[in-house]
Amino acid sequence: MFPLKELKRSALIALWFAFLTFPIMVIKVDPIERTVEWRWDNMFFIALGSFVISILSKVYLIRKERRAGRKKGNRSITEPFMQRILREPRFLYPLSLAVLVFALSFPYLFSTYQTNIMTTALMYVVLGLGLNIVVGVAGLLDLGYVAFYAVGAYSYALLNMHFNMGFWAVLPIGGLFAAFLGILLGFPVLRLRGDYLAIVTLGFGEIIRLILENWNDFSQGPSGIANIARPGFFGMDMSFAGGITYIYYLVVGLVIVTIFVVNRLQNSRLGRAWLALREDEIACQAMGIDKTKTKLVAFSLGAFWAGLVGVIFAAKTTFVNPASFTFLESAIILSIVVLGGMGSIVGVIFGALILILMPEYLRALSEYRMLAFGGILVVMMVFRPEGLISNVRRSYQFKKQSSGQASDRS
Amino acid sequence: MSEAILKVSGLTKNFGGIKAIDNVDLDIRPGEIVALIGPNGAGKTTFFNCLTGIYTPSAGDIRLCNPKSGLKTKLNGMKPNKITEKGMARTFQNIRLFPTMSVLENVMIGRHCRTKAFILGAIFRNPATRREEEEIIEMSYDILKKIGLHKEVNEEARNLSYGAQRRLEIGRALATEPFLLLLDEPAAGMNPKETEALVRLIRQICSEGHSILLIEHDMKLVMSLSDRIFVMDYGKKIAQGTPEEVRSNPAVIKAYLGEEVDA
């Protein structure tokens, strides 16, 4: 039975919401007619809506608690649906194939506009996966990730402007520049952890942006660099729509490569060292892991992906200016990682798609778009604080107890 | 008598004006189990931290000599991971496992410094890397069997019982192939049965060619297990010798055993 106390609570919450939204939802001032319209029915709907939502969420929480209490210690049953799918190759392979086919046929199924949006979302998938190495796996909270993205973008913009270098030549250079910068940033912050690291990386991100904004001779300041060449395809001339489709496939390719590489890295000796570093630094060193090297590699590998995406970003928009690389951008990429699930590749992909696509498709709601966005974030953090899809811990199967024969699945 | 594998001379560590360790000498010979005892706050754990590179000693000399290769190294100022590579591994007084990693992965981390695969190896997973990875898993599993945790391979380390966590720490240290193992209060918080199993485990480890230096408060364990005992108090070494010698040493009784003259 639903407790009466909770009903009262929900009623209070409803009242509180009605009160909070009173100024924007009820009063409507028309400055031309000089009249005030009182929309009391809105207040009623808000109260009713928040009352119902609060009761539903309470019911959900109570159920979750009961379920957890009943099945304590039995992991196979409490294991979430998504994780079961990911564990089972029987489901995983056809599913990934379906996703791949869908991704490849996307430009033919949807309009150029949709393809363009999807390209952006996929770019954030790569950014998210890159940051995931640093934040999710190695546990180094980096708030200045966008700096590496900017370095990649400006590498292409500047090299293209001054030396007329092509997209494919700059793609690896941009990545390597960013990786190098990652090492440069890594050195001074090696001793820092947690909040302190976050502050320093935040500062670093701002420094890069401010340099780009103020060093006019170098980066043309706030006005940015325009007319950057689009990526070429063996010298072929492409129509505008064709160019968008081309970049879309390019990004899909990059996403696939990124997933492959990040997955392998995570399940390697290096990936284990990162995980261990996240859990206990001192124990890590005592076990013979070189803290300096491991951290720097995490930083530079994370930065590398940001650099690659930066180059693609510059090529896609054909225009870069410092305004594209604000702290908000870092925050969004970080939200992707946290929302999706730290350390989980599938989680980050979902996180990026949701966070980037949702604002686009919520455009219909125009002014309530950001409100809904924020609301969804809050709801997520309340109900799934570990992220959409938490990381699947790799498990090892030993066939015979006597021998060391191991087969593992990731 | 063969040469000492660890020779500490005149080790001193100051924290500001406080001498946490004051001119301590210690040596361990191959195959020995040596205990370091002393009242709380005597500086034993600080001593360990100096040996393993977590603290840099203020003065003194730490020399490690690999009994197999005869290679001698001065450990002062070396990084902890380098010291582990040289063949000295440790456990921690307050358990420091990697809590959300699985039991097997915890031991696999210990193999890190004996393996090589890096970025490219991880990405391309070439035959050498794959073989190395298999070896890591195999060795780690063998170690888990030795410490009796092979049934909990995929369990998260934090879900283990206290005694099992302590054993896992030893297993993790063993995975680094040390010739000298430092155990910081391995029996703390264990019940008598677990302690008994621990004593057997330590004896077995020792018989397999690892020398052991341990800090312990459980006197029964120390007296039954160790070949020699060093006693510290207020950062100074006040006695050393066989269990019998230490037991009857008046300075030790005064500082440590208190009134129990007959103990």
XYZ file of C-alpha atoms in Angstrom:
673
model
C 0.000 0.000 0.000
C 1.271 3.435 -0.848
C 1.983 5.234 2.428
C -0.126 8.256 3.279
C 2.966 10.153 4.343
C 4.295 9.999 0.805
C 0.979 11.288 -0.550
C 1.284 14.292 1.702
C 4.836 14.807 0.580
C 3.816 14.693 -3.049
C 1.050 17.195 -2.397
C 3.591 19.515 -0.807
C 5.943 19.093 -3.753
C 3.089 19.907 -6.112
C 2.266 23.063 -4.156
C 5.900 24.096 -4.156
C 6.178 23.643 -7.911
C 2.980 25.561 -8.511
C 4.409 28.379 -6.432
C 7.815 28.287 -8.151
C 6.399 28.353 -11.651
C 3.734 30.902 -10.781
C 5.534 33.912 -12.309
C 6.278 32.272 -15.637
C 3.316 29.988 -16.062
C 0.407 31.970 -14.658
C 1.062 35.650 -15.156
C 1.214 36.833 -18.724
C 1.791 40.515 -19.237
C 0.974 42.025 -22.552
C 2.981 45.248 -22.670
C 1.256 46.604 -25.763
C -2.302 46.110 -24.647
C -1.208 46.852 -21.099
C -3.186 43.966 -19.760
C -2.322 41.112 -17.462
C -3.676 37.720 -18.202
C -4.017 35.261 -15.322
C -3.786 31.718 -16.556
C -4.907 29.798 -13.483
C -5.541 26.628 -15.427
C -1.762 26.386 -16.059
C -1.161 26.379 -12.338
C -3.583 23.530 -11.939
C -1.870 21.462 -14.631
C 1.562 22.071 -13.148
C 0.393 21.072 -9.703
C -1.306 17.961 -11.013
C 1.655 17.060 -13.195
C 4.271 17.396 -10.496
C 2.011 15.530 -8.050
C 1.701 12.560 -10.405
C 5.398 12.560 -11.302
C 6.450 12.701 -7.685
C 4.187 9.777 -6.784
C 5.423 7.737 -9.751
C 9.049 8.347 -8.865
C 8.382 7.379 -5.249
C 6.686 4.172 -6.345
C 9.644 3.420 -8.566
C 12.126 3.978 -5.739
C 10.145 1.835 -3.315
C 9.968 -0.981 -5.827
C 13.662 -0.728 -6.544
C 14.455 -0.962 -2.866
C 12.210 -3.990 -2.425
C 13.772 -5.696 -5.383
C 17.271 -4.998 -4.088
C 16.297 -6.297 -0.670
C 14.838 -9.494 -2.035
C 17.634 -10.426 -4.357
C 20.623 -9.495 -2.304
C 23.753 -11.198 -3.438
C 22.195 -12.714 -6.516
C 23.869 -10.802 -9.279
C 22.645 -12.746 -12.268
C 19.080 -11.639 -11.655
C 19.671 -8.043 -10.653
C 21.968 -7.569 -13.612
C 20.376 -4.929 -15.816
C 18.883 -5.833 -19.138
C 21.427 -3.853 -21.153
C 24.382 -5.514 -19.478
C 22.974 -8.949 -20.205
C 22.760 -8.060 -23.870
C 26.313 -6.756 -23.872
C 27.599 -9.876 -22.196
C 25.977 -12.283 -24.591
C 27.729 -12.479 -27.995
C 24.571 -14.113 -29.331
C 22.767 -10.778 -28.929
C 25.695 -8.439 -29.207
C 26.871 -9.320 -32.716
C 23.524 -9.130 -34.557
C 22.733 -5.977 -32.627
C 25.984 -4.257 -33.573
C 25.485 -5.378 -37.167
C 21.994 -3.855 -37.196
C 23.339 -0.616 -35.737
C 26.105 -0.577 -38.331
C 23.698 -1.129 -41.225
C 21.458 1.599 -39.880
C 24.415 3.964 -39.497
C 25.610 3.266 -43.041
C 22.204 3.730 -44.641
C 21.381 6.794 -42.571
C 22.156 9.414 -45.277
C 19.863 7.588 -47.703
C 17.023 7.284 -45.242
C 17.014 10.800 -43.887
C 17.484 14.328 -45.145
C 20.778 16.186 -45.391
C 19.787 18.180 -42.345
C 19.343 15.030 -40.279
C 22.624 13.651 -41.552
C 24.376 16.812 -40.526
C 22.970 16.609 -37.014
C 23.907 12.960 -36.787
C 27.456 13.805 -37.862
C 27.722 16.275 -35.004
C 26.371 13.698 -32.573
C 28.877 11.105 -33.762
C 31.696 13.603 -33.371
C 30.661 13.946 -29.766
C 30.633 10.173 -29.471
C 34.343 10.187 -30.354
C 35.023 13.125 -28.012
C 33.161 11.308 -25.267
C 35.106 8.102 -25.840
C 38.374 10.042 -25.762
C 37.513 11.798 -22.532
C 36.280 8.480 -21.201
C 39.863 7.234 -21.236
C 40.947 10.119 -19.026
C 37.947 10.541 -16.753
C 36.115 7.241 -16.872
C 38.972 4.782 -16.932
C 41.980 6.545 -15.451
C 39.850 8.631 -13.084
C 41.541 11.961 -13.844
C 38.863 14.635 -13.806
C 39.648 16.825 -16.816
C 37.543 19.955 -17.224
C 39.641 21.442 -19.996
C 39.212 18.735 -22.573
C 37.908 21.191 -25.137
C 41.402 22.702 -25.343
C 42.623 19.633 -27.226
C 39.600 19.819 -29.481
C 40.510 23.444 -30.206
C 44.117 22.516 -30.907
C 42.983 19.978 -33.486
C 40.614 22.424 -35.146
C 43.139 25.257 -35.260
C 45.892 22.930 -36.487
C 43.850 22.258 -39.565
C 42.633 25.844 -39.947
C 46.125 27.336 -39.684
C 48.015 24.707 -41.633
C 45.402 24.921 -44.338
C 45.511 28.700 -44.444
C 49.298 29.122 -44.382
C 50.596 26.032 -46.093
C 47.529 24.906 -47.952
C 47.821 21.486 -46.394
C 45.052 19.027 -47.085
C 42.651 17.437 -44.644
C 44.161 13.972 -44.744
C 47.661 15.264 -44.115
C 46.566 17.329 -41.133
C 44.296 14.701 -39.569
C 47.143 12.780 -37.941
C 49.128 15.965 -37.309
C 46.206 17.541 -35.457
C 45.815 14.409 -33.357
C 49.511 14.290 -32.552
C 49.630 18.011 -31.704
C 46.797 17.511 -29.259
C 48.452 14.407 -27.811
C 51.690 16.330 -27.366
C 49.802 19.106 -25.614
C 48.197 16.456 -23.445
C 51.649 15.406 -22.294
C 52.637 19.029 -21.736
C 49.575 19.544 -19.572
C 50.088 16.196 -17.915
C 53.530 16.958 -16.511
C 52.672 19.782 -14.124
C 49.448 18.193 -12.933
C 50.840 14.741 -12.230
C 50.762 15.280 -8.499
C 47.223 16.564 -8.481
C 44.079 14.586 -8.019
C 40.352 15.142 -7.893
C 39.223 18.712 -7.324
C 42.670 20.222 -7.712
C 43.232 18.506 -11.020
C 39.799 19.644 -12.185
C 40.622 23.283 -11.393
C 43.996 23.199 -13.152
C 42.627 21.536 -16.273
C 39.748 24.024 -16.262
C 42.304 26.820 -16.211
C 44.291 25.185 -18.963
C 41.221 24.972 -21.178
C 40.551 28.665 -20.646
C 44.186 29.576 -21.338
C 44.060 27.911 -24.737
C 40.806 29.650 -25.577
C 42.123 33.029 -24.423
C 45.294 32.624 -26.457
C 43.229 31.895 -29.533
C 41.019 34.867 -28.790
C 43.743 37.419 -28.117
C 46.763 36.478 -30.178
C 45.491 38.087 -33.341
C 48.600 37.540 -35.450
C 48.478 33.866 -34.791
C 44.835 32.910 -34.833
C 43.065 35.998 -36.192
C 41.420 36.491 -32.813
C 37.682 36.333 -32.183
C 36.827 36.757 -35.842
C 38.189 33.295 -36.467
C 39.422 31.628 -39.612
C 37.043 31.131 -42.489
C 37.107 29.311 -45.804
C 38.801 26.196 -44.549
C 38.932 23.523 -47.207
C 36.520 20.634 -46.923
C 38.042 17.191 -46.914
C 38.862 15.913 -50.369
C 38.248 12.486 -51.784
C 40.940 11.762 -54.381
C 40.472 15.204 -55.863
C 36.805 14.644 -56.522
C 34.519 17.685 -56.526
C 31.492 17.159 -54.378
C 28.158 18.874 -54.151
C 27.197 20.434 -50.824
C 24.967 17.507 -49.896
C 27.568 15.059 -51.147
C 30.163 16.735 -48.935
C 27.961 16.326 -45.895
C 27.365 12.667 -46.646
C 31.088 12.204 -47.136
C 31.950 13.750 -43.789
C 29.207 11.670 -42.224
C 30.840 8.451 -43.440
C 34.218 9.727 -42.392
C 32.955 10.288 -38.865
C 31.227 6.899 -38.814
C 34.577 5.382 -39.757
C 36.306 7.311 -37.001
C 33.692 6.199 -34.477
C 34.251 2.562 -35.421
C 38.024 2.909 -35.153
C 37.677 4.709 -31.825
C 35.388 2.071 -30.360
C 37.750 -0.643 -31.496
C 40.859 1.030 -30.113
C 39.337 2.177 -26.839
C 37.864 -1.263 -26.237
C 41.217 -2.916 -26.805
C 43.004 -0.386 -24.632
C 40.565 -0.909 -21.797
C 41.041 -4.648 -21.864
C 44.794 -4.535 -21.906
C 47.637 -4.353 -19.453
C 47.559 -0.578 -19.851
C 43.806 -0.384 -19.289
C 44.122 -2.387 -16.101
C 46.849 -0.061 -14.898
C 44.543 2.926 -15.532
C 41.745 1.307 -13.574
C 44.113 0.529 -10.732
C 45.399 4.092 -10.801
C 41.835 5.329 -10.441
C 41.273 3.137 -7.425
C 44.458 3.572 -5.409
C 47.523 5.469 -6.495
C 49.874 4.391 -3.747
C 49.008 0.727 -4.001
C 49.441 1.102 -7.732
C 52.993 2.335 -7.384
C 53.787 -0.291 -4.813
C 52.719 -2.871 -7.382
C 55.269 -1.573 -9.840
C 53.149 0.655 -12.020
C 54.881 3.790 -13.222
C 52.410 6.461 -12.209
C 53.968 9.194 -14.321
C 54.049 7.206 -17.516
C 50.593 5.723 -17.083
C 48.973 9.081 -16.393
C 50.738 10.826 -19.258
C 49.691 8.109 -21.662
C 46.087 8.466 -20.519
C 46.212 12.228 -20.978
C 47.816 12.115 -24.379
C 45.639 9.302 -25.730
C 42.522 11.134 -24.595
C 43.778 14.327 -26.182
C 44.632 12.517 -29.414
C 40.971 11.732 -30.145
C 39.953 15.283 -29.345
C 42.570 16.504 -31.818
C 41.230 14.228 -34.553
C 37.670 15.371 -34.006
C 38.906 18.961 -33.927
C 40.348 18.596 -37.418
C 37.093 17.100 -38.654
C 35.129 19.857 -36.970
C 37.153 22.524 -38.757
C 36.697 20.717 -42.061
C 32.983 20.244 -41.516
C 32.086 23.804 -40.585
C 34.865 25.348 -42.760
C 35.090 28.020 -40.091
C 36.615 28.085 -36.617
C 36.608 30.729 -33.950
C 37.330 30.613 -30.246
C 33.647 30.803 -29.366
C 33.260 27.142 -30.322
C 35.646 26.079 -27.592
C 34.202 27.464 -24.403
C 34.012 25.734 -21.064
C 30.408 24.802 -21.828
C 31.748 22.487 -24.500
C 33.998 20.710 -21.979
C 31.066 20.470 -19.616
C 28.882 18.878 -22.281
C 31.531 16.295 -23.145
C 31.998 15.551 -19.470
C 28.229 15.185 -19.048
C 28.257 12.707 -21.902
C 30.765 10.561 -20.045
C 29.100 10.853 -16.655
C 25.574 10.458 -17.984
C 26.469 7.554 -20.208
C 28.373 5.707 -17.515
C 31.990 6.170 -16.564
C 34.248 3.723 -18.304
C 31.484 2.196 -20.382
C 31.850 2.493 -24.149
C 28.221 1.739 -24.973
C 27.166 4.089 -22.214
C 29.189 6.957 -23.631
C 27.761 6.361 -27.107
C 24.226 6.528 -25.744
C 25.120 9.526 -23.638
C 26.466 11.435 -26.628
C 23.503 10.588 -28.840
C 21.003 11.590 -26.182
C 22.739 14.770 -25.088
C 23.427 16.038 -28.590
C 20.363 14.840 -30.442
C 17.846 15.692 -27.765
C 18.330 19.477 -27.873
C 18.092 19.306 -31.662
C 14.835 17.380 -31.721
C 13.404 19.244 -28.790
C 13.609 22.367 -30.925
C 9.879 21.938 -31.490
C 9.416 22.820 -27.844
C 11.493 25.921 -28.546
C 11.655 27.872 -25.304
C 11.242 24.848 -23.044
C 14.060 23.023 -24.763
C 16.805 23.790 -22.285
C 14.385 23.349 -19.394
C 13.576 19.850 -20.576
C 17.263 19.194 -21.137
C 18.118 20.182 -17.582
C 15.158 18.264 -16.232
C 16.189 15.093 -17.971
C 19.737 15.448 -16.638
C 18.456 15.832 -13.077
C 16.096 12.877 -13.400
C 18.949 10.788 -14.778
C 21.220 11.595 -11.893
C 18.502 10.773 -9.369
C 17.537 7.422 -10.828
C 20.768 6.200 -12.351
C 23.670 7.942 -10.662
C 26.083 5.382 -12.084
C 25.145 6.454 -15.613
C 22.845 5.001 -18.237
C 24.872 1.866 -18.756
C 27.499 1.093 -16.202
C 30.706 -0.553 -17.196
C 30.610 -4.293 -17.664
C 33.368 -5.838 -15.643
C 35.234 -8.322 -17.722
C 34.921 -11.812 -16.314
C 37.204 -14.754 -16.692
C 36.181 -18.354 -17.024
C 38.439 -21.169 -15.976
C 37.477 -24.474 -17.514
C 39.210 -26.734 -15.068
C 39.990 -25.776 -11.515
C 43.271 -27.627 -11.760
C 44.798 -26.028 -14.815
C 45.414 -22.419 -15.585
C 43.614 -22.662 -18.906
C 41.757 -19.455 -19.246
C 39.181 -18.248 -21.634
C 37.908 -14.772 -21.224
C 35.155 -12.727 -22.626
C 34.910 -9.034 -22.491
C 76.700 -17.337 5.737
C 75.451 -15.841 2.513
C 75.278 -12.153 1.922
C 72.364 -10.072 3.197
C 69.686 -9.393 0.589
C 68.626 -6.220 2.339
C 71.016 -4.102 4.299
C 69.776 -0.953 5.971
C 72.305 1.184 7.769
C 71.755 4.360 9.711
C 68.292 4.960 8.317
C 66.806 8.202 9.594
C 63.557 9.938 8.723
C 62.605 13.336 10.060
C 59.170 14.858 9.877
C 59.945 18.464 10.727
C 61.549 18.269 14.146
C 60.349 14.776 14.891
C 62.652 11.880 14.288
C 60.259 9.152 13.262
C 63.160 6.823 12.572
C 66.489 7.396 14.214
C 69.578 5.670 12.920
C 68.176 2.186 12.439
C 70.250 -0.721 11.111
C 68.701 -3.901 9.820
C 69.680 -6.752 7.592
C 67.895 -9.713 6.108
C 69.591 -12.839 4.821
C 68.194 -15.035 2.074
C 65.333 -17.325 3.103
C 64.806 -15.660 6.421
C 61.601 -14.563 8.087
C 62.403 -11.431 10.015
C 59.926 -9.619 12.227
C 59.923 -5.957 13.090
C 58.029 -5.305 16.273
C 57.474 -2.415 18.593
C 54.724 -0.531 20.388
C 52.264 1.586 18.429
C 53.903 4.659 16.964
C 57.384 3.187 17.164
C 57.995 3.989 13.496
C 57.630 0.546 11.971
C 55.303 1.524 9.163
C 57.379 4.652 8.477
C 60.351 2.331 8.207
C 58.474 0.258 5.637
C 57.466 3.359 3.738
C 61.104 4.447 3.583
C 62.186 1.045 2.306
C 59.531 0.946 -0.405
C 60.123 4.475 -1.615
C 56.851 6.022 -0.488
C 58.918 8.280 1.793
C 62.399 9.483 0.966
C 64.722 8.777 3.891
C 66.427 11.819 5.441
C 69.666 9.958 5.941
C 71.084 6.476 5.780
C 71.514 3.785 3.296
C 69.254 1.064 1.923
C 70.890 -1.584 -0.206
C 69.127 -4.423 -1.911
C 71.021 -7.392 -3.265
C 69.299 -9.808 -5.595
C 70.289 -13.283 -4.381
C 69.963 -14.802 -7.836
C 71.772 -12.323 -10.023
C 73.890 -10.833 -7.268
C 72.887 -7.413 -8.548
C 73.219 -4.725 -5.892
C 71.079 -1.616 -5.854
C 70.923 1.408 -3.636
C 67.264 2.165 -3.040
C 67.497 5.657 -1.528
C 65.347 8.093 -3.502
C 64.110 5.505 -5.943
C 60.480 5.574 -7.002
C 58.218 2.920 -5.427
C 57.540 1.222 -8.750
C 61.250 0.915 -9.498
C 61.867 -0.649 -6.101
C 59.124 -3.178 -6.775
C 60.780 -3.954 -10.084
C 64.026 -4.634 -8.227
C 62.285 -7.416 -6.338
C 60.871 -6.046 -3.116
C 57.079 -5.981 -2.773
C 54.854 -5.037 0.109
C 51.384 -5.204 1.567
C 49.678 -2.432 3.485
C 48.559 -2.172 7.067
C 45.251 -0.604 6.072
C 44.284 -2.827 3.165
C 44.837 -1.089 -0.159
C 43.343 -3.379 -2.741
C 41.685 -2.053 -5.870
C 38.178 -2.394 -4.453
C 36.015 -2.452 -7.575
C 38.366 -4.588 -9.627
C 37.929 -8.324 -9.589
C 40.068 -10.600 -7.459
C 41.907 -11.905 -10.494
C 42.500 -8.414 -11.876
C 44.002 -7.353 -8.572
C 46.622 -10.056 -8.902
C 47.049 -9.309 -12.596
C 48.040 -5.755 -11.680
C 50.917 -7.288 -9.770
C 52.188 -8.751 -13.029
C 52.363 -5.281 -14.549
C 56.006 -4.629 -13.821
C 57.066 -8.005 -15.232
C 55.276 -7.531 -18.546
C 55.741 -5.132 -21.401
C 52.724 -4.712 -23.708
C 51.993 -1.056 -24.343
C 49.765 1.106 -26.519
C 50.477 -0.538 -29.858
C 50.475 -4.016 -28.380
C 47.138 -3.281 -26.759
C 45.592 -1.982 -29.968
C 46.891 -4.568 -32.417
C 46.943 -7.443 -29.936
C 49.775 -9.162 -31.734
C 50.707 -12.748 -30.870
C 53.369 -11.673 -28.374
C 50.901 -9.512 -26.485
C 48.283 -12.233 -26.533
C 50.744 -14.773 -25.202
C 51.846 -12.361 -22.518
C 48.235 -11.724 -21.514
C 47.585 -15.457 -21.275
C 50.656 -15.877 -19.127
C 49.489 -13.082 -16.856
C 46.109 -14.732 -16.397
C 47.626 -18.144 -15.883
C 50.173 -17.015 -13.304
C 47.624 -14.909 -11.477
C 45.272 -17.855 -11.298
C 48.034 -20.046 -9.912
C 48.733 -17.478 -7.236
C 45.042 -17.314 -6.366
C 45.064 -21.085 -5.962
C 48.028 -20.820 -3.657
C 46.308 -18.294 -1.411
C 43.018 -20.175 -1.678
C 40.957 -17.581 -3.500
C 40.558 -19.322 -6.847
C 36.819 -19.744 -6.338
C 36.294 -15.989 -6.120
C 38.111 -15.109 -9.344
C 35.455 -12.725 -10.673
C 34.304 -11.374 -7.347
C 34.944 -7.694 -6.689
C 37.771 -7.348 -4.197
C 35.688 -5.225 -1.828
C 33.188 -8.062 -1.396
C 35.781 -10.386 0.095
C 35.990 -11.065 3.800
C 38.647 -9.237 5.763
C 40.970 -12.178 6.029
C 40.580 -12.952 2.341
C 41.429 -9.350 1.474
C 44.638 -9.626 3.475
C 45.539 -12.821 1.654
C 44.720 -11.209 -1.660
C 47.126 -8.390 -0.842
C 49.845 -10.954 -0.269
C 48.910 -12.654 -3.524
C 49.070 -9.387 -5.401
C 52.520 -8.682 -3.982
C 53.664 -12.193 -4.892
C 52.645 -11.583 -8.487
C 55.458 -9.054 -8.802
C 57.944 -11.914 -8.265
C 59.677 -10.428 -5.255
C 62.582 -12.109 -3.520
C 61.800 -10.032 -0.479
C 58.243 -9.598 0.728
C 57.325 -6.921 3.255
C 54.143 -7.638 5.179
C 52.668 -4.831 7.241
C 50.559 -6.393 9.999
C 49.244 -9.267 7.904
C 47.298 -10.792 10.779
C 45.587 -7.616 11.984
C 41.894 -8.200 12.436
C 42.053 -11.912 11.745
C 40.430 -14.568 13.907
C 42.643 -17.355 15.321
C 41.704 -19.759 12.560
C 42.552 -17.271 9.840
C 45.814 -16.433 11.586
C 46.722 -20.096 11.615
C 46.099 -20.320 7.868
C 48.171 -17.181 7.408
C 51.116 -18.655 9.308
C 50.986 -21.701 7.047
C 50.820 -19.458 3.987
C 53.799 -17.369 5.095
C 55.835 -20.516 5.793
C 54.951 -21.836 2.365
C 55.902 -18.582 0.676
C 59.189 -18.595 2.535
C 59.911 -22.171 1.556
C 59.400 -21.189 -2.068
C 62.382 -18.897 -1.878
C 60.953 -15.585 -0.775
C 62.448 -13.862 2.218
C 59.996 -12.072 4.446
C 60.097 -9.004 6.630
C 56.956 -8.516 8.643
C 55.516 -6.058 11.075
C 53.141 -7.692 13.505
C 51.521 -7.189 16.869
C 50.402 -10.776 17.315
C 53.247 -12.013 19.537
C 52.339 -15.657 19.182
C 52.641 -15.363 15.433
C 55.881 -13.407 15.621
C 57.543 -15.775 18.062
C 56.544 -18.919 16.221
C 57.301 -17.663 12.749
C 60.347 -15.486 12.741
C 63.985 -16.449 12.595
C 65.086 -13.106 13.930
C 63.323 -10.157 15.457
C 64.135 -6.463 15.427
C 62.514 -4.290 18.056
C 61.858 -0.574 17.605
C 60.693 1.996 20.081
C 60.378 5.755 19.564
C 62.086 5.443 16.197
C 65.154 3.706 17.578
C 66.151 0.114 17.309
C 66.361 -1.168 20.882
C 67.059 -4.850 20.357
C 67.612 -7.576 17.839
C 68.113 -11.307 17.867
C 66.346 -14.629 17.886
C 62.894 -14.859 19.463
C 64.414 -16.257 22.657
C 66.972 -13.487 22.951
C 64.409 -10.799 22.329
C 61.961 -12.366 24.744
C 64.428 -12.147 27.566
C 65.906 -8.790 26.631
C 65.208 -6.360 29.495
C 64.991 -3.329 27.234
C 62.305 -5.003 25.162
C 60.377 -6.098 28.198
C 60.507 -2.592 29.549
C 59.458 -0.900 26.338
C 57.121 -3.369 24.892
C 56.003 -6.290 26.939
C 55.569 -4.175 30.034
C 54.870 -6.200 33.180
C 54.767 -9.593 31.561
C 58.241 -10.602 32.694
C 57.359 -14.270 32.506
C 55.961 -14.135 29.001
